[in-house]
PDB file of C-alpha atoms in Angstrom:
ATOM      1  CA  ALA A   1      -4.130   3.100   5.750  1.00  0.00           C
ATOM      2  CA  GLN A   2      -1.395   0.559   5.688  1.00  0.00           C
ATOM      3  CA  LYS A   3       1.781   1.009   7.642  1.00  0.00           C
ATOM      4  CA  ILE A   4       5.007  -0.961   7.809  1.00  0.00           C
ATOM      5  CA  THR A   5       7.396  -0.460  10.718  1.00  0.00           C
ATOM      6  CA  GLN A   6      11.018  -1.516  10.797  1.00  0.00           C
ATOM      7  CA  THR A   7      12.516  -0.472  14.112  1.00  0.00           C
ATOM      8  CA  GLN A   8      16.123  -1.435  13.399  1.00  0.00           C
ATOM      9  CA  PRO A   9      17.889   1.202  11.307  1.00  0.00           C
ATOM     10  CA  GLY A  10      21.088  -0.829  11.347  1.00  0.00           C
ATOM     11  CA  MET A  11      22.206  -4.305  12.324  1.00  0.00           C
ATOM     12  CA  PHE A  12      25.528  -6.100  12.514  1.00  0.00           C
ATOM     13  CA  VAL A  13      25.968  -9.844  12.276  1.00  0.00           C
ATOM     14  CA  GLN A  14      28.994 -12.071  12.299  1.00  0.00           C
ATOM     15  CA  GLU A  15      29.592 -14.048   9.145  1.00  0.00           C
ATOM     16  CA  LYS A  16      27.969 -17.501   9.277  1.00  0.00           C
ATOM     17  CA  GLU A  17      25.653 -16.466  12.101  1.00  0.00           C
ATOM     18  CA  ALA A  18      21.878 -16.069  11.796  1.00  0.00           C
ATOM     19  CA  VAL A  19      20.162 -12.694  12.031  1.00  0.00           C
ATOM     20  CA  THR A  20      16.554 -11.583  12.439  1.00  0.00           C
ATOM     21  CA  LEU A  21      15.257  -8.382  10.911  1.00  0.00           C
ATOM     22  CA  ASP A  22      12.074  -7.100  12.474  1.00  0.00           C
ATOM     23  CA  CYS A  23       8.944  -5.953  10.695  1.00  0.00           C
ATOM     24  CA  THR A  24       5.518  -5.116  12.018  1.00  0.00           C
ATOM     25  CA  TYR A  25       2.582  -4.005   9.970  1.00  0.00           C
ATOM     26  CA  ASP A  26      -0.805  -2.473  10.359  1.00  0.00           C
ATOM     27  CA  THR A  27      -3.739  -3.054   8.064  1.00  0.00           C
ATOM     28  CA  SER A  28      -7.479  -3.463   8.287  1.00  0.00           C
ATOM     29  CA  ASP A  29      -7.534  -5.795   5.291  1.00  0.00           C
ATOM     30  CA  GLN A  30      -8.037  -9.501   5.801  1.00  0.00           C
ATOM     31  CA  SER A  31      -6.229 -10.376   2.601  1.00  0.00           C
ATOM     32  CA  TYR A  32      -2.762  -8.985   2.080  1.00  0.00           C
ATOM     33  CA  GLY A  33       0.731  -9.995   1.111  1.00  0.00           C
ATOM     34  CA  LEU A  34       4.069  -9.359   2.758  1.00  0.00           C
ATOM     35  CA  PHE A  35       7.419  -9.116   1.026  1.00  0.00           C
ATOM     36  CA  TRP A  36      11.043  -8.733   1.884  1.00  0.00           C
ATOM     37  CA  TYR A  37      13.401  -7.101  -0.571  1.00  0.00           C
ATOM     38  CA  LYS A  38      17.156  -6.651  -0.517  1.00  0.00           C
ATOM     39  CA  GLN A  39      18.654  -3.490  -1.945  1.00  0.00           C
ATOM     40  CA  PRO A  40      22.429  -3.485  -2.446  1.00  0.00           C
ATOM     41  CA  SER A  41      24.322  -0.273  -3.052  1.00  0.00           C
ATOM     42  CA  SER A  42      23.604  -0.567  -6.778  1.00  0.00           C
ATOM     43  CA  GLY A  43      19.978   0.243  -6.006  1.00  0.00           C
ATOM     44  CA  GLU A  44      18.225  -2.694  -7.589  1.00  0.00           C
ATOM     45  CA  MET A  45      15.417  -4.284  -5.612  1.00  0.00           C
ATOM     46  CA  ILE A  46      15.975  -7.994  -5.159  1.00  0.00           C
ATOM     47  CA  PHE A  47      12.958 -10.064  -4.154  1.00  0.00           C
ATOM     48  CA  LEU A  48      13.706 -12.399  -1.263  1.00  0.00           C
ATOM     49  CA  ILE A  49      10.514 -13.896   0.076  1.00  0.00           C
ATOM     50  CA  TYR A  50       6.730 -13.575   0.131  1.00  0.00           C
ATOM     51  CA  GLN A  51       4.041 -14.464   2.663  1.00  0.00           C
ATOM     52  CA  GLY A  52       0.347 -14.370   1.969  1.00  0.00           C
ATOM     53  CA  SER A  53      -1.962 -13.518   4.838  1.00  0.00           C
ATOM     54  CA  TYR A  54      -3.806 -16.814   4.467  1.00  0.00           C
ATOM     55  CA  ASP A  55      -0.685 -18.938   4.207  1.00  0.00           C
ATOM     56  CA  GLU A  56      -0.536 -21.210   7.229  1.00  0.00           C
ATOM     57  CA  GLN A  57       3.088 -22.157   6.820  1.00  0.00           C
ATOM     58  CA  ASN A  58       5.936 -19.711   7.236  1.00  0.00           C
ATOM     59  CA  ALA A  59       7.565 -18.969   3.899  1.00  0.00           C
ATOM     60  CA  THR A  60      11.092 -20.168   3.248  1.00  0.00           C
ATOM     61  CA  GLU A  61      13.437 -19.507   0.345  1.00  0.00           C
ATOM     62  CA  GLY A  62      16.858 -21.028   0.759  1.00  0.00           C
ATOM     63  CA  ARG A  63      18.640 -19.192   3.597  1.00  0.00           C
ATOM     64  CA  TYR A  64      15.688 -16.860   4.061  1.00  0.00           C
ATOM     65  CA  SER A  65      12.658 -17.594   6.173  1.00  0.00           C
ATOM     66  CA  LEU A  66       9.804 -15.393   7.235  1.00  0.00           C
ATOM     67  CA  ASN A  67       8.554 -15.676  10.800  1.00  0.00           C
ATOM     68  CA  PHE A  68       4.910 -14.771  10.290  1.00  0.00           C
ATOM     69  CA  GLN A  69       2.891 -14.083  13.434  1.00  0.00           C
ATOM     70  CA  LYS A  70      -0.456 -12.900  12.201  1.00  0.00           C
ATOM     71  CA  ALA A  71      -2.021 -12.089  15.550  1.00  0.00           C
ATOM     72  CA  ARG A  72       0.946  -9.907  16.450  1.00  0.00           C
ATOM     73  CA  LYS A  73       1.083  -8.487  12.917  1.00  0.00           C
ATOM     74  CA  SER A  74       4.730  -9.224  12.582  1.00  0.00           C
ATOM     75  CA  ALA A  75       6.689 -10.623   9.646  1.00  0.00           C
ATOM     76  CA  ASN A  76      10.311 -10.925  10.663  1.00  0.00           C
ATOM     77  CA  LEU A  77      12.967 -12.030   8.199  1.00  0.00           C
ATOM     78  CA  VAL A  78      15.479 -14.600   9.348  1.00  0.00           C
ATOM     79  CA  ILE A  79      18.701 -14.986   7.393  1.00  0.00           C
ATOM     80  CA  SER A  80      20.645 -18.086   8.292  1.00  0.00           C
ATOM     81  CA  ALA A  81      24.389 -18.530   7.823  1.00  0.00           C
ATOM     82  CA  SER A  82      25.057 -14.898   6.917  1.00  0.00           C
ATOM     83  CA  GLN A  83      27.449 -14.186   4.092  1.00  0.00           C
ATOM     84  CA  LEU A  84      29.454 -11.065   3.304  1.00  0.00           C
ATOM     85  CA  GLY A  85      27.279 -10.565   0.247  1.00  0.00           C
ATOM     86  CA  ASP A  86      24.244 -10.188   2.487  1.00  0.00           C
ATOM     87  CA  SER A  87      25.393  -6.710   3.490  1.00  0.00           C
ATOM     88  CA  ALA A  88      22.692  -4.415   2.095  1.00  0.00           C
ATOM     89  CA  MET A  89      19.489  -2.566   2.921  1.00  0.00           C
ATOM     90  CA  TYR A  90      16.499  -4.762   3.610  1.00  0.00           C
ATOM     91  CA  PHE A  91      12.952  -3.585   3.146  1.00  0.00           C
ATOM     92  CA  CYS A  92       9.765  -5.119   4.423  1.00  0.00           C
ATOM     93  CA  ALA A  93       6.764  -4.337   2.247  1.00  0.00           C
ATOM     94  CA  MET A  94       3.074  -5.054   2.068  1.00  0.00           C
ATOM     95  CA  ARG A  95       0.545  -5.032  -0.708  1.00  0.00           C
ATOM     96  CA  ASP A  96      -3.068  -4.311  -0.046  1.00  0.00           C
ATOM     97  CA  SER A  97      -6.069  -6.435  -0.815  1.00  0.00           C
ATOM     98  CA  PRO A  98      -5.958  -8.086  -4.224  1.00  0.00           C
ATOM     99  CA  SER A  99      -9.671  -7.686  -4.795  1.00  0.00           C
ATOM    100  CA  GLY A 100     -10.164  -5.328  -7.690  1.00  0.00           C
ATOM    101  CA  GLY A 101      -7.929  -2.702  -9.185  1.00  0.00           C
ATOM    102  CA  TYR A 102      -4.209  -2.559  -8.780  1.00  0.00           C
ATOM    103  CA  GLN A 103      -2.403  -3.384  -5.587  1.00  0.00           C
ATOM    104  CA  LYS A 104      -0.150  -0.755  -4.116  1.00  0.00           C
ATOM    105  CA  VAL A 105       2.938  -1.833  -2.262  1.00  0.00           C
ATOM    106  CA  THR A 106       3.944   0.075   0.861  1.00  0.00           C
ATOM    107  CA  PHE A 107       7.538  -0.128   2.068  1.00  0.00           C
ATOM    108  CA  GLY A 108       9.032   0.113   5.517  1.00  0.00           C
ATOM    109  CA  THR A 109      11.950   2.401   6.307  1.00  0.00           C
ATOM    110  CA  GLY A 110      14.508  -0.343   5.899  1.00  0.00           C
ATOM    111  CA  THR A 111      17.267  -1.963   7.920  1.00  0.00           C
ATOM    112  CA  LYS A 112      20.890  -1.704   6.919  1.00  0.00           C
ATOM    113  CA  LEU A 113      22.566  -5.031   7.538  1.00  0.00           C
ATOM    114  CA  GLN A 114      26.319  -5.296   7.751  1.00  0.00           C
ATOM    115  CA  VAL A 115      27.984  -8.686   7.872  1.00  0.00           C
ATOM    116  CA  ILE A 116      31.295  -8.736   9.703  1.00  0.00           C
ATOM    117  CA  PRO A 117      34.006 -11.181   8.610  1.00  0.00           C
TER     118      PRO A 117
ATOM    119  CA  GLY B   1      11.529 -14.556 -16.436  1.00  0.00           C
ATOM    120  CA  ALA B   2       9.810 -11.202 -16.564  1.00  0.00           C
ATOM    121  CA  VAL B   3      12.037  -8.163 -16.838  1.00  0.00           C
ATOM    122  CA  VAL B   4      11.417  -4.439 -16.635  1.00  0.00           C
ATOM    123  CA  SER B   5      14.108  -2.542 -18.478  1.00  0.00           C
ATOM    124  CA  GLN B   6      14.685   0.941 -17.070  1.00  0.00           C
ATOM    125  CA  HIS B   7      16.757   3.618 -18.785  1.00  0.00           C
ATOM    126  CA  PRO B   8      18.842   5.573 -18.216  1.00  0.00           C
ATOM    127  CA  SER B   9      20.537   4.110 -15.162  1.00  0.00           C
ATOM    128  CA  ARG B  10      22.240   7.388 -14.373  1.00  0.00           C
ATOM    129  CA  VAL B  11      21.651  10.897 -15.614  1.00  0.00           C
ATOM    130  CA  ILE B  12      23.101  14.264 -14.765  1.00  0.00           C
ATOM    131  CA  CYS B  13      21.240  17.291 -15.999  1.00  0.00           C
ATOM    132  CA  LYS B  14      21.345  21.018 -15.586  1.00  0.00           C
ATOM    133  CA  SER B  15      18.837  22.806 -13.437  1.00  0.00           C
ATOM    134  CA  GLY B  16      15.813  23.857 -15.467  1.00  0.00           C
ATOM    135  CA  THR B  17      15.993  21.083 -18.025  1.00  0.00           C
ATOM    136  CA  SER B  18      13.713  18.069 -18.363  1.00  0.00           C
ATOM    137  CA  VAL B  19      14.650  14.434 -18.059  1.00  0.00           C
ATOM    138  CA  LYS B  20      12.733  11.421 -19.327  1.00  0.00           C
ATOM    139  CA  ILE B  21      12.979   8.013 -17.686  1.00  0.00           C
ATOM    140  CA  GLU B  22      11.670   4.950 -19.506  1.00  0.00           C
ATOM    141  CA  CYS B  23      10.461   1.652 -18.145  1.00  0.00           C
ATOM    142  CA  ARG B  24       9.767  -1.074 -20.631  1.00  0.00           C
ATOM    143  CA  SER B  25       8.333  -4.454 -19.772  1.00  0.00           C
ATOM    144  CA  LEU B  26       9.904  -7.348 -21.625  1.00  0.00           C
ATOM    145  CA  ASP B  27       8.067 -10.615 -22.205  1.00  0.00           C
ATOM    146  CA  PHE B  28       4.939  -9.477 -20.418  1.00  0.00           C
ATOM    147  CA  GLN B  29       2.369  -6.744 -20.674  1.00  0.00           C
ATOM    148  CA  ALA B  30       2.399  -4.107 -17.965  1.00  0.00           C
ATOM    149  CA  THR B  31      -0.991  -2.452 -17.910  1.00  0.00           C
ATOM    150  CA  THR B  32       0.019  -0.735 -14.690  1.00  0.00           C
ATOM    151  CA  MET B  33       3.345   0.762 -13.646  1.00  0.00           C
ATOM    152  CA  PHE B  34       4.247   2.090 -10.208  1.00  0.00           C
ATOM    153  CA  TRP B  35       6.803   4.897  -9.967  1.00  0.00           C
ATOM    154  CA  TYR B  36       8.794   5.318  -6.772  1.00  0.00           C
ATOM    155  CA  ARG B  37      11.283   7.878  -5.554  1.00  0.00           C
ATOM    156  CA  GLN B  38      13.961   7.108  -3.029  1.00  0.00           C
ATOM    157  CA  PHE B  39      16.091   9.742  -1.333  1.00  0.00           C
ATOM    158  CA  PRO B  40      19.449   8.654   0.099  1.00  0.00           C
ATOM    159  CA  LYS B  41      19.129   6.329   3.056  1.00  0.00           C
ATOM    160  CA  GLN B  42      15.357   6.490   2.922  1.00  0.00           C
ATOM    161  CA  SER B  43      12.580   4.187   1.866  1.00  0.00           C
ATOM    162  CA  LEU B  44      10.792   3.916  -1.453  1.00  0.00           C
ATOM    163  CA  MET B  45       7.917   6.329  -1.666  1.00  0.00           C
ATOM    164  CA  LEU B  46       5.213   5.769  -4.229  1.00  0.00           C
ATOM    165  CA  MET B  47       4.856   8.813  -6.452  1.00  0.00           C
ATOM    166  CA  ALA B  48       2.272   7.734  -8.948  1.00  0.00           C
ATOM    167  CA  THR B  49       0.639   4.858 -10.746  1.00  0.00           C
ATOM    168  CA  SER B  50       0.322   4.812 -14.492  1.00  0.00           C
ATOM    169  CA  ASN B  51      -2.260   2.804 -16.370  1.00  0.00           C
ATOM    170  CA  GLU B  52      -2.163   2.143 -20.075  1.00  0.00           C
ATOM    171  CA  GLY B  53      -4.743   4.237 -21.846  1.00  0.00           C
ATOM    172  CA  SER B  54      -5.718   6.432 -18.934  1.00  0.00           C
ATOM    173  CA  LYS B  55      -4.396   9.242 -16.793  1.00  0.00           C
ATOM    174  CA  ALA B  56      -1.903   8.500 -14.087  1.00  0.00           C
ATOM    175  CA  THR B  57      -2.912   8.562 -10.445  1.00  0.00           C
ATOM    176  CA  TYR B  58      -0.622  10.664  -8.273  1.00  0.00           C
ATOM    177  CA  GLU B  59      -0.011  10.280  -4.562  1.00  0.00           C
ATOM    178  CA  GLN B  60      -0.749  13.152  -2.272  1.00  0.00           C
ATOM    179  CA  GLY B  61       1.891  15.851  -2.386  1.00  0.00           C
ATOM    180  CA  VAL B  62       3.322  14.855  -5.774  1.00  0.00           C
ATOM    181  CA  GLU B  63       3.160  17.611  -8.366  1.00  0.00           C
ATOM    182  CA  LYS B  64       1.428  16.357 -11.483  1.00  0.00           C
ATOM    183  CA  ASP B  65       2.825  19.092 -13.698  1.00  0.00           C
ATOM    184  CA  LYS B  66       6.354  18.448 -12.579  1.00  0.00           C
ATOM    185  CA  PHE B  67       6.354  14.688 -12.854  1.00  0.00           C
ATOM    186  CA  LEU B  68       4.671  13.834 -16.119  1.00  0.00           C
ATOM    187  CA  ILE B  69       3.776  10.203 -16.532  1.00  0.00           C
ATOM    188  CA  ASN B  70       2.756   8.602 -19.776  1.00  0.00           C
ATOM    189  CA  HIS B  71       1.801   4.992 -20.341  1.00  0.00           C
ATOM    190  CA  ALA B  72       1.933   4.907 -24.100  1.00  0.00           C
ATOM    191  CA  SER B  73       1.543   1.178 -24.631  1.00  0.00           C
ATOM    192  CA  LEU B  74       1.212  -2.094 -22.795  1.00  0.00           C
ATOM    193  CA  THR B  75       4.980  -2.302 -22.542  1.00  0.00           C
ATOM    194  CA  LEU B  76       6.157   1.277 -22.044  1.00  0.00           C
ATOM    195  CA  SER B  77       5.714   3.809 -19.268  1.00  0.00           C
ATOM    196  CA  THR B  78       7.690   7.031 -18.987  1.00  0.00           C
ATOM    197  CA  LEU B  79       8.319   9.536 -16.239  1.00  0.00           C
ATOM    198  CA  THR B  80       9.433  13.014 -17.240  1.00  0.00           C
ATOM    199  CA  VAL B  81      10.860  15.306 -14.609  1.00  0.00           C
ATOM    200  CA  THR B  82      10.174  18.769 -15.953  1.00  0.00           C
ATOM    201  CA  SER B  83      12.196  21.839 -15.076  1.00  0.00           C
ATOM    202  CA  ALA B  84      14.358  19.776 -12.791  1.00  0.00           C
ATOM    203  CA  HIS B  85      15.961  21.350  -9.747  1.00  0.00           C
ATOM    204  CA  PRO B  86      18.634  20.065  -7.370  1.00  0.00           C
ATOM    205  CA  GLU B  87      15.970  18.966  -4.886  1.00  0.00           C
ATOM    206  CA  ASP B  88      14.667  16.542  -7.530  1.00  0.00           C
ATOM    207  CA  SER B  89      17.947  14.655  -7.362  1.00  0.00           C
ATOM    208  CA  SER B  90      16.980  11.193  -6.255  1.00  0.00           C
ATOM    209  CA  PHE B  91      16.747   7.538  -7.201  1.00  0.00           C
ATOM    210  CA  TYR B  92      13.683   6.761  -9.299  1.00  0.00           C
ATOM    211  CA  ILE B  93      12.519   3.189  -9.755  1.00  0.00           C
ATOM    212  CA  CYS B  94       9.558   1.635 -11.488  1.00  0.00           C
ATOM    213  CA  SER B  95       7.686  -1.554 -10.733  1.00  0.00           C
ATOM    214  CA  ALA B  96       5.111  -3.458 -12.728  1.00  0.00           C
ATOM    215  CA  PRO B  97       2.585  -5.952 -11.415  1.00  0.00           C
ATOM    216  CA  GLY B  98       2.892  -9.134 -13.353  1.00  0.00           C
ATOM    217  CA  GLY B  99       5.606 -11.583 -14.049  1.00  0.00           C
ATOM    218  CA  VAL B 100       7.395 -13.477 -11.348  1.00  0.00           C
ATOM    219  CA  ASN B 101       8.052 -12.885  -7.644  1.00  0.00           C
ATOM    220  CA  TYR B 102       4.401 -12.913  -6.639  1.00  0.00           C
ATOM    221  CA  GLY B 103       3.518 -10.230  -9.034  1.00  0.00           C
ATOM    222  CA  TYR B 104       6.009  -7.376  -8.931  1.00  0.00           C
ATOM    223  CA  THR B 105       8.913  -6.788 -11.252  1.00  0.00           C
ATOM    224  CA  PHE B 106      11.199  -3.843 -10.590  1.00  0.00           C
ATOM    225  CA  GLY B 107      13.305  -1.859 -12.990  1.00  0.00           C
ATOM    226  CA  SER B 108      16.937  -1.344 -12.111  1.00  0.00           C
ATOM    227  CA  GLY B 109      16.422   2.293 -11.152  1.00  0.00           C
ATOM    228  CA  THR B 110      17.613   5.685 -12.380  1.00  0.00           C
ATOM    229  CA  ARG B 111      19.900   7.868 -10.351  1.00  0.00           C
ATOM    230  CA  LEU B 112      19.116  11.483 -11.243  1.00  0.00           C
ATOM    231  CA  THR B 113      21.482  14.266 -10.313  1.00  0.00           C
ATOM    232  CA  VAL B 114      20.478  17.845 -11.061  1.00  0.00           C
ATOM    233  CA  VAL B 115      23.320  20.362 -11.017  1.00  0.00           C
TER     234      VAL B 115
END
């Protein structure tokens, strides 16, 4: 069974500073995908970044980058130059092997990020 | 881009009544729809997976008779909370494979309050 672990229930960061949100995962699949989503208080799930298990380069999307360390099974999210609007819950998630059938997505417990002015 | 329209966004109902939540895919066909429940300050937990033209698959511990899922067409999936009770109060959100963002498009969620 897949498992996603986020060990930081809450984090504070100063505006304009960088912050790293931790995520480790456990799977026996060779092919999988990792996501990070942002959930503001409104509840919507905002896609931030994706990393495929076979991708050799770390994914980047604007101010977001994913520090993918496959051997350690970690997929940390780095947010550079934090903004007040970054304050939200952040979820790490993983989908299982894409071979056949539908692909379930399993979510971690989340990290609440608060950006301080 | 792909959009999943979820309605209602908020609903308050009396204990014992039923509530229907709709998720409609726009501009793409959603043959599968995932339904999640999220309690306050907790993660998203997968409740069930609906597939167009077949019975839904429920996760362990989810009552099939209480949470009725219907995938009537390639663009519409519904979740009906039957005989709702206060403990069913939660945030329900759907997600369809397909579209953008490496394959998953989320609805905007429904906040259900049972009084």
